[in-house]
mmCIF file of N, CA, C and O in Angstrom:
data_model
loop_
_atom_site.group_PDB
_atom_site.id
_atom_site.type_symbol
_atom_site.label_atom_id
_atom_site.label_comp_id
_atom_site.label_asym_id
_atom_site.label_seq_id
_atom_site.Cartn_x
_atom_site.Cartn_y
_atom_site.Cartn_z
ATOM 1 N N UNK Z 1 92.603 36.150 135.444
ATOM 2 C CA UNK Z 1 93.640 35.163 135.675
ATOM 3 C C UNK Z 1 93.287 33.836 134.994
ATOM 4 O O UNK Z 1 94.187 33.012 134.828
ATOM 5 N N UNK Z 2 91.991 33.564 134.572
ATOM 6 C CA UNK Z 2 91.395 32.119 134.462
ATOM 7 C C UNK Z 2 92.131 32.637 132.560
ATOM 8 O O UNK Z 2 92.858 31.911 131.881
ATOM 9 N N UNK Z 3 91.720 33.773 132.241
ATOM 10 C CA UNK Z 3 92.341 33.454 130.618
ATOM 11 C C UNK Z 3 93.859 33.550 130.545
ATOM 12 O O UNK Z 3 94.298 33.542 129.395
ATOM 13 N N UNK Z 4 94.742 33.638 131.512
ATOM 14 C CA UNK Z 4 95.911 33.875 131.167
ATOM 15 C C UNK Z 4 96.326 32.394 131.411
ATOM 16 O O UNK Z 4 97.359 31.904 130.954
ATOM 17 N N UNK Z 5 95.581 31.849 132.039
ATOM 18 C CA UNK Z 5 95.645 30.276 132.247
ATOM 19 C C UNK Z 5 95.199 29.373 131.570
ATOM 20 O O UNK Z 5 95.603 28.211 131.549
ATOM 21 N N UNK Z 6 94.467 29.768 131.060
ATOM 22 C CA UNK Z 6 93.826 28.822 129.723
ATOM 23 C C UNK Z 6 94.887 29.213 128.318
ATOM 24 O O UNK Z 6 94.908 28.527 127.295
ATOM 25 N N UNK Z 7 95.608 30.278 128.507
ATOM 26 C CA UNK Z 7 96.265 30.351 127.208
ATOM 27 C C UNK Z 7 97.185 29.762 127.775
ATOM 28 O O UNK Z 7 97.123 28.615 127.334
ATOM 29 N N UNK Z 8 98.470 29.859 128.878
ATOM 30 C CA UNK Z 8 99.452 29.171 129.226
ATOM 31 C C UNK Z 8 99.149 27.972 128.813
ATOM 32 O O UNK Z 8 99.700 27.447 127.846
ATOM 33 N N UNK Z 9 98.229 27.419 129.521
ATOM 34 C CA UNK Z 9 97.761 26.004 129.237
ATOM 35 C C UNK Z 9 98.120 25.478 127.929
ATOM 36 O O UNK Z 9 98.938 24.573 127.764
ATOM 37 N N UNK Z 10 97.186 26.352 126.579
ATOM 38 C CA UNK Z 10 97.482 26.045 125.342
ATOM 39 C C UNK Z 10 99.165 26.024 124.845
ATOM 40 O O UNK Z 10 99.702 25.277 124.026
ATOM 41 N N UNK Z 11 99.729 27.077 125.624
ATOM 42 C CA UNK Z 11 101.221 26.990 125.129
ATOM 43 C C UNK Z 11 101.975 26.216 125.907
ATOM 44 O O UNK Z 11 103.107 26.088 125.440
ATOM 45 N N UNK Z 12 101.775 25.574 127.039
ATOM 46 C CA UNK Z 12 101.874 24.440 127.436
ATOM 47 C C UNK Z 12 102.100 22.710 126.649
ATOM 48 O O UNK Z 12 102.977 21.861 126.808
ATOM 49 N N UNK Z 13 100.837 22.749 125.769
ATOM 50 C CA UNK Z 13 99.995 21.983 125.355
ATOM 51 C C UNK Z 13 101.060 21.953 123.960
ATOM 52 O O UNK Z 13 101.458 20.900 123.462
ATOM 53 N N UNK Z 14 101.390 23.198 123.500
ATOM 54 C CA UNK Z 14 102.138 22.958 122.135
ATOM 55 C C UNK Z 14 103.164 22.655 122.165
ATOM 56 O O UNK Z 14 103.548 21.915 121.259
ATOM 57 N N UNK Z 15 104.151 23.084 123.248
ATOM 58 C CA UNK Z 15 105.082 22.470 123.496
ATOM 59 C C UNK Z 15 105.552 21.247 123.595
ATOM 60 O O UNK Z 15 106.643 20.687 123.497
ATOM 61 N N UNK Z 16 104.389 20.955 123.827
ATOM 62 C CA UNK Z 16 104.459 19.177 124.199
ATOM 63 C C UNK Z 16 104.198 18.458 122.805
ATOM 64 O O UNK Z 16 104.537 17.275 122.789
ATOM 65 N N UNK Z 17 103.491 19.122 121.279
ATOM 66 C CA UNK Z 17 103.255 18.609 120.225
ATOM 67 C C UNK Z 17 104.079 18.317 119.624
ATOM 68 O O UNK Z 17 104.329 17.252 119.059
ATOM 69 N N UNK Z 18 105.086 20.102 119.730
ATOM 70 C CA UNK Z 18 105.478 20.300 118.445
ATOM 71 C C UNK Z 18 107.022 19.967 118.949
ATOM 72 O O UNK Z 18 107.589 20.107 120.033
ATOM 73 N N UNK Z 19 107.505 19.372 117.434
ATOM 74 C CA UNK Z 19 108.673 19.356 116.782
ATOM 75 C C UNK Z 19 109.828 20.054 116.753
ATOM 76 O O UNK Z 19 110.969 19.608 116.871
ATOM 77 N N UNK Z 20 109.480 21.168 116.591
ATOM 78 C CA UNK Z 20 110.605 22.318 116.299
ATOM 79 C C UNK Z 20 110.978 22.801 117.781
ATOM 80 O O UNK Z 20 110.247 23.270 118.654
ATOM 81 N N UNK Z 21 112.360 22.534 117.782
ATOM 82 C CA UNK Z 21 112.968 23.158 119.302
ATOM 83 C C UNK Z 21 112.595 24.229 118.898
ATOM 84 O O UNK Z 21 111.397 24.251 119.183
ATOM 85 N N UNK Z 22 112.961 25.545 118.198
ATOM 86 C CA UNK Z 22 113.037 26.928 117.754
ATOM 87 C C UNK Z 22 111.617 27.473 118.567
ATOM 88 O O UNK Z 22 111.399 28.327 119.427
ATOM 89 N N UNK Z 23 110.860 26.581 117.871
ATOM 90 C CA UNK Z 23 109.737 27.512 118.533
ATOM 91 C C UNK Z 23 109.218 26.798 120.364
ATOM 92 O O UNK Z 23 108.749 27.476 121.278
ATOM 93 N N UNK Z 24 109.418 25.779 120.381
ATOM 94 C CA UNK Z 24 109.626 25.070 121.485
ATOM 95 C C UNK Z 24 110.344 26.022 122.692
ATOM 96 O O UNK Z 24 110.068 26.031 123.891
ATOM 97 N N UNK Z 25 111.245 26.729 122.044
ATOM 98 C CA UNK Z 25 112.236 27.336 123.224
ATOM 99 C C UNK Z 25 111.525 28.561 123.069
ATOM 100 O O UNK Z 25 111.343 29.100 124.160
ATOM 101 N N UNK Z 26 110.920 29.381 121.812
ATOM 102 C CA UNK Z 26 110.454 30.699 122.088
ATOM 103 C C UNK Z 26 109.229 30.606 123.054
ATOM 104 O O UNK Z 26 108.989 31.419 123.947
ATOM 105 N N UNK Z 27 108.479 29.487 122.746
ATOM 106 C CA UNK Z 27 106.923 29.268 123.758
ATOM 107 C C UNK Z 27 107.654 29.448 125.265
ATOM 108 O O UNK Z 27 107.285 30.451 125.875
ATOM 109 N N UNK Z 28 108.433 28.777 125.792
ATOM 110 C CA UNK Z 28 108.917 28.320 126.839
ATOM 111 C C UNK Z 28 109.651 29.656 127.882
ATOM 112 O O UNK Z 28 109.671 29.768 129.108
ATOM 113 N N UNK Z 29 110.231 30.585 126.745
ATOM 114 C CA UNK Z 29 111.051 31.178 126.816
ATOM 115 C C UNK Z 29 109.679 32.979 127.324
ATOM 116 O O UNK Z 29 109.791 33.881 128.153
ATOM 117 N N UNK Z 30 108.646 32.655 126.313
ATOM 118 C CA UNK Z 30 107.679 33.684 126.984
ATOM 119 C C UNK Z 30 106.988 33.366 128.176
ATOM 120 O O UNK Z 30 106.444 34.129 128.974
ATOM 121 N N UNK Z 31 107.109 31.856 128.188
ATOM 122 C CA UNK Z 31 105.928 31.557 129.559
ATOM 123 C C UNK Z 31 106.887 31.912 130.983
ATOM 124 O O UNK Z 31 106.320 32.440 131.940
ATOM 125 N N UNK Z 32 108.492 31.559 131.059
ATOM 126 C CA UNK Z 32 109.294 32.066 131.679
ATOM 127 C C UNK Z 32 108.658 33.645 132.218
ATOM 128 O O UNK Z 32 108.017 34.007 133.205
ATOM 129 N N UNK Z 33 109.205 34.322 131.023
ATOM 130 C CA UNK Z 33 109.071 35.528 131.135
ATOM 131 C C UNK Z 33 107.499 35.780 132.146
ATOM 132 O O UNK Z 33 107.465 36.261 133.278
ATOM 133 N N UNK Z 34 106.434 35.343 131.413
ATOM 134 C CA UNK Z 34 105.044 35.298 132.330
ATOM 135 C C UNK Z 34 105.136 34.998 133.816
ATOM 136 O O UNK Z 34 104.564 35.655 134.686
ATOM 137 N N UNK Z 35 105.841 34.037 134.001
ATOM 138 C CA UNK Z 35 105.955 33.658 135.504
ATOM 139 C C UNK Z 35 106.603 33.910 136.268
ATOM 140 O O UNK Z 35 106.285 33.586 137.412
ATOM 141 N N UNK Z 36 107.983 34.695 136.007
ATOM 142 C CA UNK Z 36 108.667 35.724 136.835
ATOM 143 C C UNK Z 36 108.026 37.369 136.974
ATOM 144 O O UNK Z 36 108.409 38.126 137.866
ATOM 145 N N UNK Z 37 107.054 37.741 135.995
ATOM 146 C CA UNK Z 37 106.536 39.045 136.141
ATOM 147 C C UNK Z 37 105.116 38.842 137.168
ATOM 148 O O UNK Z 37 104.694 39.602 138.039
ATOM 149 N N UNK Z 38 104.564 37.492 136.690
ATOM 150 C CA UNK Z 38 103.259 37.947 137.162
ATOM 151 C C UNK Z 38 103.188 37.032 138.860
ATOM 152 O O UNK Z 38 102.497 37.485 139.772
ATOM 153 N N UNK Z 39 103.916 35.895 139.000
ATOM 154 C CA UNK Z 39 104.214 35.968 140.669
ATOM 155 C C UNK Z 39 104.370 36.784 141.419
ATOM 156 O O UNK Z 39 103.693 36.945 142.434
ATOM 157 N N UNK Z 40 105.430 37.553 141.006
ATOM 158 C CA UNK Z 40 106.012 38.459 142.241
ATOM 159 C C UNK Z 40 104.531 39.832 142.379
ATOM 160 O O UNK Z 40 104.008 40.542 143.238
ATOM 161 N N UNK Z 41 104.428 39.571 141.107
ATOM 162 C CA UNK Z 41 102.798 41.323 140.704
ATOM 163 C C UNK Z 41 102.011 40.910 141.964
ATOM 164 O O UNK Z 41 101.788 41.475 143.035
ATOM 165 N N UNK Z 42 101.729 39.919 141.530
ATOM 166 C CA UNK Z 42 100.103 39.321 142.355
ATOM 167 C C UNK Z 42 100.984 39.541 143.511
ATOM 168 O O UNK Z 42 100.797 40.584 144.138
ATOM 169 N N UNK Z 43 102.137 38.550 143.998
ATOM 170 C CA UNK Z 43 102.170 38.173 145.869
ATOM 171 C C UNK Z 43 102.264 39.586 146.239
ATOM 172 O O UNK Z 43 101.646 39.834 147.274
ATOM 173 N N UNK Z 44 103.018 40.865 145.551
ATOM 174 C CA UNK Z 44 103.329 42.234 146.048
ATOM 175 C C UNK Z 44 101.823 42.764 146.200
ATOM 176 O O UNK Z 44 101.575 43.567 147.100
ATOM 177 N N UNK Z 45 100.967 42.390 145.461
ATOM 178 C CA UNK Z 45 99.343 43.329 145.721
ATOM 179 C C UNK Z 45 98.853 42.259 146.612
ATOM 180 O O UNK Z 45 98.487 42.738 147.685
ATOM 181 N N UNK Z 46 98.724 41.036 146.546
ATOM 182 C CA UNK Z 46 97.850 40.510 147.816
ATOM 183 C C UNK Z 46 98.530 41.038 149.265
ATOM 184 O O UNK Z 46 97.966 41.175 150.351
ATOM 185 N N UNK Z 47 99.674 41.242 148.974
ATOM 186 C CA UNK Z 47 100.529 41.286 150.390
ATOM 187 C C UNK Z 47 100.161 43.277 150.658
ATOM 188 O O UNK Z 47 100.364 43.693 151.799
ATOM 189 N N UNK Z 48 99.813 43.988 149.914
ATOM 190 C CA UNK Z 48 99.126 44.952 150.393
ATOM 191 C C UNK Z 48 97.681 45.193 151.247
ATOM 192 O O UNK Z 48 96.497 45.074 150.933
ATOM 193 N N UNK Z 49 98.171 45.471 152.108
ATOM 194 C CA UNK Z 49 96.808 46.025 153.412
ATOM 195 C C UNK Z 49 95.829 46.539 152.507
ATOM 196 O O UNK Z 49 96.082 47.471 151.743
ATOM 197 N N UNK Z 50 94.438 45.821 152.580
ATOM 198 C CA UNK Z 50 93.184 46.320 151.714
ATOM 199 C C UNK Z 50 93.062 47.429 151.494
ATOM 200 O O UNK Z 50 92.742 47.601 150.318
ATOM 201 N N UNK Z 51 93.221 48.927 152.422
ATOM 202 C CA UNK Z 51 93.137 50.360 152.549
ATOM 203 C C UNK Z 51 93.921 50.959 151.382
ATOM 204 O O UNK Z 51 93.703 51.988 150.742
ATOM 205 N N UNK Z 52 95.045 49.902 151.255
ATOM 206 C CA UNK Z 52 96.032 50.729 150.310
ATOM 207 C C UNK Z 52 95.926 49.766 149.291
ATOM 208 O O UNK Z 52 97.040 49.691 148.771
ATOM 209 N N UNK Z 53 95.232 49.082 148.809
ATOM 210 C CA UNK Z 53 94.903 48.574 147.248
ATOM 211 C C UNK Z 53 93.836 49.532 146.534
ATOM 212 O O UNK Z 53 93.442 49.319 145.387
ATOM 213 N N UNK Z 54 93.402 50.618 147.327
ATOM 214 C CA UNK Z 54 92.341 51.391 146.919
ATOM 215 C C UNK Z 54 92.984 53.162 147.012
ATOM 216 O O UNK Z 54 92.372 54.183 146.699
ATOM 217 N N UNK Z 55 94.264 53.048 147.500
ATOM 218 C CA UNK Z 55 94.449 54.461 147.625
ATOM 219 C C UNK Z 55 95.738 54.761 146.631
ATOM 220 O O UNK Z 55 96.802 54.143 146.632
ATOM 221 N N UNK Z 56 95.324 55.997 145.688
ATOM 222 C CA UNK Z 56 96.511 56.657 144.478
ATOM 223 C C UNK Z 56 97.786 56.832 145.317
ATOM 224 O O UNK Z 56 97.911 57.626 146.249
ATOM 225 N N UNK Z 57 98.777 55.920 144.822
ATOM 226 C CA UNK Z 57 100.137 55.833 145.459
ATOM 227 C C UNK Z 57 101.100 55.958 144.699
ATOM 228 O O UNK Z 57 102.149 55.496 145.150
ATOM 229 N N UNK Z 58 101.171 56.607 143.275
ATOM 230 C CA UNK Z 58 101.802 57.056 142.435
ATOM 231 C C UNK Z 58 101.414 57.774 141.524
ATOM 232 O O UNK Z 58 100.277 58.152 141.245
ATOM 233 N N UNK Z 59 102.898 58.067 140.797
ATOM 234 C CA UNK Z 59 102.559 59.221 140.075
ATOM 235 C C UNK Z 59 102.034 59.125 138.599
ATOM 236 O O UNK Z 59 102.135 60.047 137.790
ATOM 237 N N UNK Z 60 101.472 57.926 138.344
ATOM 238 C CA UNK Z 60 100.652 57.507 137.699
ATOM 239 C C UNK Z 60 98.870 58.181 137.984
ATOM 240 O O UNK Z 60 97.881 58.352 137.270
ATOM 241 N N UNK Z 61 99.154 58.359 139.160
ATOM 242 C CA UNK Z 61 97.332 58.466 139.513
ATOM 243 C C UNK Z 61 96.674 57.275 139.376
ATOM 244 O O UNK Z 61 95.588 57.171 138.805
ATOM 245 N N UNK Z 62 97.306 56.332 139.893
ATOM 246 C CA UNK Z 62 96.638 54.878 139.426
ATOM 247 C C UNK Z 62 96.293 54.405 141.087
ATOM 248 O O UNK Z 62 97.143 54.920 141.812
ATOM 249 N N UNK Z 63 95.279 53.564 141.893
ATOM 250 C CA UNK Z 63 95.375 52.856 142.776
ATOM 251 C C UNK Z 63 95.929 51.652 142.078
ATOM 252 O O UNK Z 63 95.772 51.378 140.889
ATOM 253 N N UNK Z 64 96.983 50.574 143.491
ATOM 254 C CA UNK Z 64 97.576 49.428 142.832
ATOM 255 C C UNK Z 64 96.407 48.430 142.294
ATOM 256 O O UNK Z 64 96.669 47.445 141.604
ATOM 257 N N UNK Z 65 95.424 48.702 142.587
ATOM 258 C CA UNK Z 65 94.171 47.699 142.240
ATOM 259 C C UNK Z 65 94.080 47.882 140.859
ATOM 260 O O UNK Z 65 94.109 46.911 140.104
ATOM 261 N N UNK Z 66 93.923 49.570 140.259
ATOM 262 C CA UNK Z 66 94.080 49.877 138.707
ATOM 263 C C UNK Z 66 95.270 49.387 138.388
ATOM 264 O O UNK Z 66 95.087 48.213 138.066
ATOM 265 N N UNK Z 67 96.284 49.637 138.316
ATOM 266 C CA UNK Z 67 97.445 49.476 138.137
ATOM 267 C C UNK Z 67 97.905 47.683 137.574
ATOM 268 O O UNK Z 67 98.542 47.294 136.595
ATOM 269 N N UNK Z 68 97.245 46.946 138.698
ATOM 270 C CA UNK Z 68 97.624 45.642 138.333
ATOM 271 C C UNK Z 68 96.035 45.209 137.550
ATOM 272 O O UNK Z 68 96.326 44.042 137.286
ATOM 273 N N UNK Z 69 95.058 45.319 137.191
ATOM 274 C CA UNK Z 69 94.026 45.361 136.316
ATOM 275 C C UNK Z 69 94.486 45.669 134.999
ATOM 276 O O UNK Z 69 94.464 44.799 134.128
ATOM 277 N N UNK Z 70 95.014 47.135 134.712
ATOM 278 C CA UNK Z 70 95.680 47.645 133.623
ATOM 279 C C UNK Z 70 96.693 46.525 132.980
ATOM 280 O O UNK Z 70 96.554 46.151 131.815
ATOM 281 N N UNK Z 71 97.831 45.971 133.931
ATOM 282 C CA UNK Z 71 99.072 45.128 133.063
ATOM 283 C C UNK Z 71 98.649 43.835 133.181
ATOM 284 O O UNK Z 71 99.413 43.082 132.577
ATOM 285 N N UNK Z 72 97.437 43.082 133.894
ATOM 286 C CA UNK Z 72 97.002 41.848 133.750
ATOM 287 C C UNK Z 72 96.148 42.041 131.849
ATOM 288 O O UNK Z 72 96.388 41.159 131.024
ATOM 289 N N UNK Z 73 95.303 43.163 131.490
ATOM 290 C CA UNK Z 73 94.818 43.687 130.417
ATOM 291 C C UNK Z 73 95.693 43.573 129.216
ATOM 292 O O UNK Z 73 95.404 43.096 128.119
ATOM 293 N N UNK Z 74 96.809 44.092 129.618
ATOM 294 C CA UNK Z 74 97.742 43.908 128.864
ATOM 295 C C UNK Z 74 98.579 42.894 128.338
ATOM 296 O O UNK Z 74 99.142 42.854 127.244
ATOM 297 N N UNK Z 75 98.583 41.886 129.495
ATOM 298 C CA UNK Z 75 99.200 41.053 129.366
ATOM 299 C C UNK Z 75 98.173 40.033 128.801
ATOM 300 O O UNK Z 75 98.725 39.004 128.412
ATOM 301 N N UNK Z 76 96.896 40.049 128.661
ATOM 302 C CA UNK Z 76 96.185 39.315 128.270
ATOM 303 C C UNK Z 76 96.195 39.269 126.468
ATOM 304 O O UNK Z 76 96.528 38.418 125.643
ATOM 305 N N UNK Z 77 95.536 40.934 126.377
ATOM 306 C CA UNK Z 77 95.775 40.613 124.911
ATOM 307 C C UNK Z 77 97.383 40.538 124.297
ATOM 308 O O UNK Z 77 97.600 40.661 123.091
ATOM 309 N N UNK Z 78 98.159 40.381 125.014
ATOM 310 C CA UNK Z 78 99.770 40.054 124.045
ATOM 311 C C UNK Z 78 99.695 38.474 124.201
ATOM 312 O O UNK Z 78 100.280 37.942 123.257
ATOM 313 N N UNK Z 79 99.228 37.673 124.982
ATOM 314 C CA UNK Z 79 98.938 36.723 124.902
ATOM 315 C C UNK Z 79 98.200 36.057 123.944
ATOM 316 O O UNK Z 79 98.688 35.087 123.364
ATOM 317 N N UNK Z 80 96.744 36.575 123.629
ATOM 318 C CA UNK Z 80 96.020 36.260 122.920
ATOM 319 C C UNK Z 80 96.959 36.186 121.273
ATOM 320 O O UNK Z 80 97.025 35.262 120.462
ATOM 321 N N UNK Z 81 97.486 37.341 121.253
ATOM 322 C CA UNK Z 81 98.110 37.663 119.702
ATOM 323 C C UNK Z 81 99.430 36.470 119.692
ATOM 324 O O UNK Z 81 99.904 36.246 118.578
ATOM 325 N N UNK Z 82 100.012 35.729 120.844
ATOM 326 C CA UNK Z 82 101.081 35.021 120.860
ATOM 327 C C UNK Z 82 100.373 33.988 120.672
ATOM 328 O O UNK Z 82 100.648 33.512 119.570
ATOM 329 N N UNK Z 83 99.218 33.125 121.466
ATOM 330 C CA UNK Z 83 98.624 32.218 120.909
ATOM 331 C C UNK Z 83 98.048 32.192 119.564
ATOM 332 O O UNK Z 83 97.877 31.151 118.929
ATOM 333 N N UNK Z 84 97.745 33.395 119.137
ATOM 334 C CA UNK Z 84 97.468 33.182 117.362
ATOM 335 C C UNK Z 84 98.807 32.813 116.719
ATOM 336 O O UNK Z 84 98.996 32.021 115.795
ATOM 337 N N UNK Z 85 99.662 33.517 117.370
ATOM 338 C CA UNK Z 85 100.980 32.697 116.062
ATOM 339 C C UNK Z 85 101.318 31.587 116.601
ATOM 340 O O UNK Z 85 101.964 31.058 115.696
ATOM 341 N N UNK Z 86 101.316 30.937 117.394
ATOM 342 C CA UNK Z 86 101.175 29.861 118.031
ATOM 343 C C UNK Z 86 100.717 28.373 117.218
ATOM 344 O O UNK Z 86 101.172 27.257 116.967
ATOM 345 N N UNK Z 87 99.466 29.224 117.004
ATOM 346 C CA UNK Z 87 98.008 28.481 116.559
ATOM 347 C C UNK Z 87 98.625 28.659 114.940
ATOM 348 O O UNK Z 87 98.567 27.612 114.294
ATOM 349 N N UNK Z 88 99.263 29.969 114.139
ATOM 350 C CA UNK Z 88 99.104 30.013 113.086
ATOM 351 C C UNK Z 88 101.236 29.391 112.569
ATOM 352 O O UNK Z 88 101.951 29.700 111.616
ATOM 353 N N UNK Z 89 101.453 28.548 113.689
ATOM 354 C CA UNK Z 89 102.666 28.132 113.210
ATOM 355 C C UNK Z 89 103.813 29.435 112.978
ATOM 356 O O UNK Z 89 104.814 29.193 112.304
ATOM 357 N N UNK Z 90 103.642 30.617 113.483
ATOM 358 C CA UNK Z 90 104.310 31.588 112.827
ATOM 359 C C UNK Z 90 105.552 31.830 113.899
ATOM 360 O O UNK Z 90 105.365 32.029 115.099
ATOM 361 N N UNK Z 91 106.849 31.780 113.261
ATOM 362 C CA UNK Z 91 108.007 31.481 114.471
ATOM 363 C C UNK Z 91 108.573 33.088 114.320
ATOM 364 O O UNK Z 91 109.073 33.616 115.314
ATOM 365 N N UNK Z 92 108.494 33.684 113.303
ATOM 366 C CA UNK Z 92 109.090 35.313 113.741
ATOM 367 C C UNK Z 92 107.900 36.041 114.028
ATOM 368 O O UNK Z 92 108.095 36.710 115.042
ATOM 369 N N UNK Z 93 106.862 36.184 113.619
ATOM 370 C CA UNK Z 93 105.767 36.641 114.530
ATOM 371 C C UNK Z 93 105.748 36.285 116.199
ATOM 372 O O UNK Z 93 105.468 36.949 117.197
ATOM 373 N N UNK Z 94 106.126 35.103 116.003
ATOM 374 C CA UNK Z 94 106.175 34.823 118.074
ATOM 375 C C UNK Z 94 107.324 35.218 118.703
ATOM 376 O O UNK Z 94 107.476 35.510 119.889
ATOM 377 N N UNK Z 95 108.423 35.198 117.467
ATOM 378 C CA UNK Z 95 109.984 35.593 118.266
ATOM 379 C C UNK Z 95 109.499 37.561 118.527
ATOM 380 O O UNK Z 95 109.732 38.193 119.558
ATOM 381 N N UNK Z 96 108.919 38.028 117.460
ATOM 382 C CA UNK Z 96 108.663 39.290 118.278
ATOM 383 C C UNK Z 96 108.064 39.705 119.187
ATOM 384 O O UNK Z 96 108.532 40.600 119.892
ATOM 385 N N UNK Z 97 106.651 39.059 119.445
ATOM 386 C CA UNK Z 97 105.972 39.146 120.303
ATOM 387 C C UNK Z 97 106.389 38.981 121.683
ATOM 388 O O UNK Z 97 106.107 39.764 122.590
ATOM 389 N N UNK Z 98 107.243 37.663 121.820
ATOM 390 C CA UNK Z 98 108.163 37.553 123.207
ATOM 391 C C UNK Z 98 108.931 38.683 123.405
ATOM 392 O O UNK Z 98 109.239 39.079 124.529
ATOM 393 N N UNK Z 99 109.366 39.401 122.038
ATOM 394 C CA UNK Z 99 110.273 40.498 122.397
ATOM 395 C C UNK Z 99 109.435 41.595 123.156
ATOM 396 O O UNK Z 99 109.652 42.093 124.261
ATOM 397 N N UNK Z 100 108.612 41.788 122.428
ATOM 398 C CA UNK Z 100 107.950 43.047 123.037
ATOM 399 C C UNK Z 100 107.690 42.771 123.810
ATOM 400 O O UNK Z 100 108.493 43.265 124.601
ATOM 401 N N UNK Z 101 106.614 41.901 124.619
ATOM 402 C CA UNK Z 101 106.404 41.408 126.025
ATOM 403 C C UNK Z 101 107.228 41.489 126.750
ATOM 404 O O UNK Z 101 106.981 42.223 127.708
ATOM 405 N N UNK Z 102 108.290 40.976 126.728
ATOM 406 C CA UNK Z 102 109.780 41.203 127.363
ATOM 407 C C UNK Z 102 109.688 42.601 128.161
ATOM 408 O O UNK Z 102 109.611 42.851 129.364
ATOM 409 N N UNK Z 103 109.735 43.541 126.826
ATOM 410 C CA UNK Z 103 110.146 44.682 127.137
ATOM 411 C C UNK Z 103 108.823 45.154 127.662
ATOM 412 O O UNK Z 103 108.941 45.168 128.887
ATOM 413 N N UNK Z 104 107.984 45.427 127.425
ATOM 414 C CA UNK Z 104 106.300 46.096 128.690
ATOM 415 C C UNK Z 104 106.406 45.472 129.961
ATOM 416 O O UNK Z 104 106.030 46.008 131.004
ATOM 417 N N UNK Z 105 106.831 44.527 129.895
ATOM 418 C CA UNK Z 105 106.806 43.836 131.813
ATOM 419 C C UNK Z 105 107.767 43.991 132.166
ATOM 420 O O UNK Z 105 108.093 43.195 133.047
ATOM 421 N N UNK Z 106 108.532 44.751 131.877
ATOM 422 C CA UNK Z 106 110.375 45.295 132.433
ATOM 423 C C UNK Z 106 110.205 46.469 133.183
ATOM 424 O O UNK Z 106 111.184 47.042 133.664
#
């Protein structure tokens, strides 16, 4: 959680630099997306009884403990690759990246 926060942070941080609404609204527009998926993730697993953060409850074969490990993983490195275009000024590299993100946390 501490790196998904240190990158928000950074896209935070650019928002506030840069110039260009375009990419201004795509930064804004993924961190959205971040904070409606990953609130409700976390409060739904803390709000699970300890017994059952450890027991296979789908048909995944996943416990929710794997399960939310796995898409925090995920969500980390799509992050990382959004802060590189970020970092590398790149506005259709980030307009896709929000896309795809979009669509894996759906």
């Amino acid at each position: 959680m501490q790196e998904i926060y240190s990158i928000m942070s950074f896209m935070h941080n650019k928002i506030q630099q840069s110039q260009d609404q375009r990419f201004q609204f795509e930064i804004s527009d993924i961190q959205r997306t971040m904070t409606a998926y990953l609130i409700p993730a976390v409060e739904n697993y803390v709000q699970l009884p300890d017994f059952l953060r450890e027991k296979v409850v789908n048909q995944l074969q996943l416990t929710p403990s794997q399960l939310l490990e796995q898409q925090l993983e995920l969500i980390i490195n799509e992050l990382k690759n959004i802060a590189e275009s970020i970092y590398l000024n790149d506005l259709n590299k980030l307009i896709d990246q929000g896309v795809f993100l979009k669509q894996k946390l759906q």
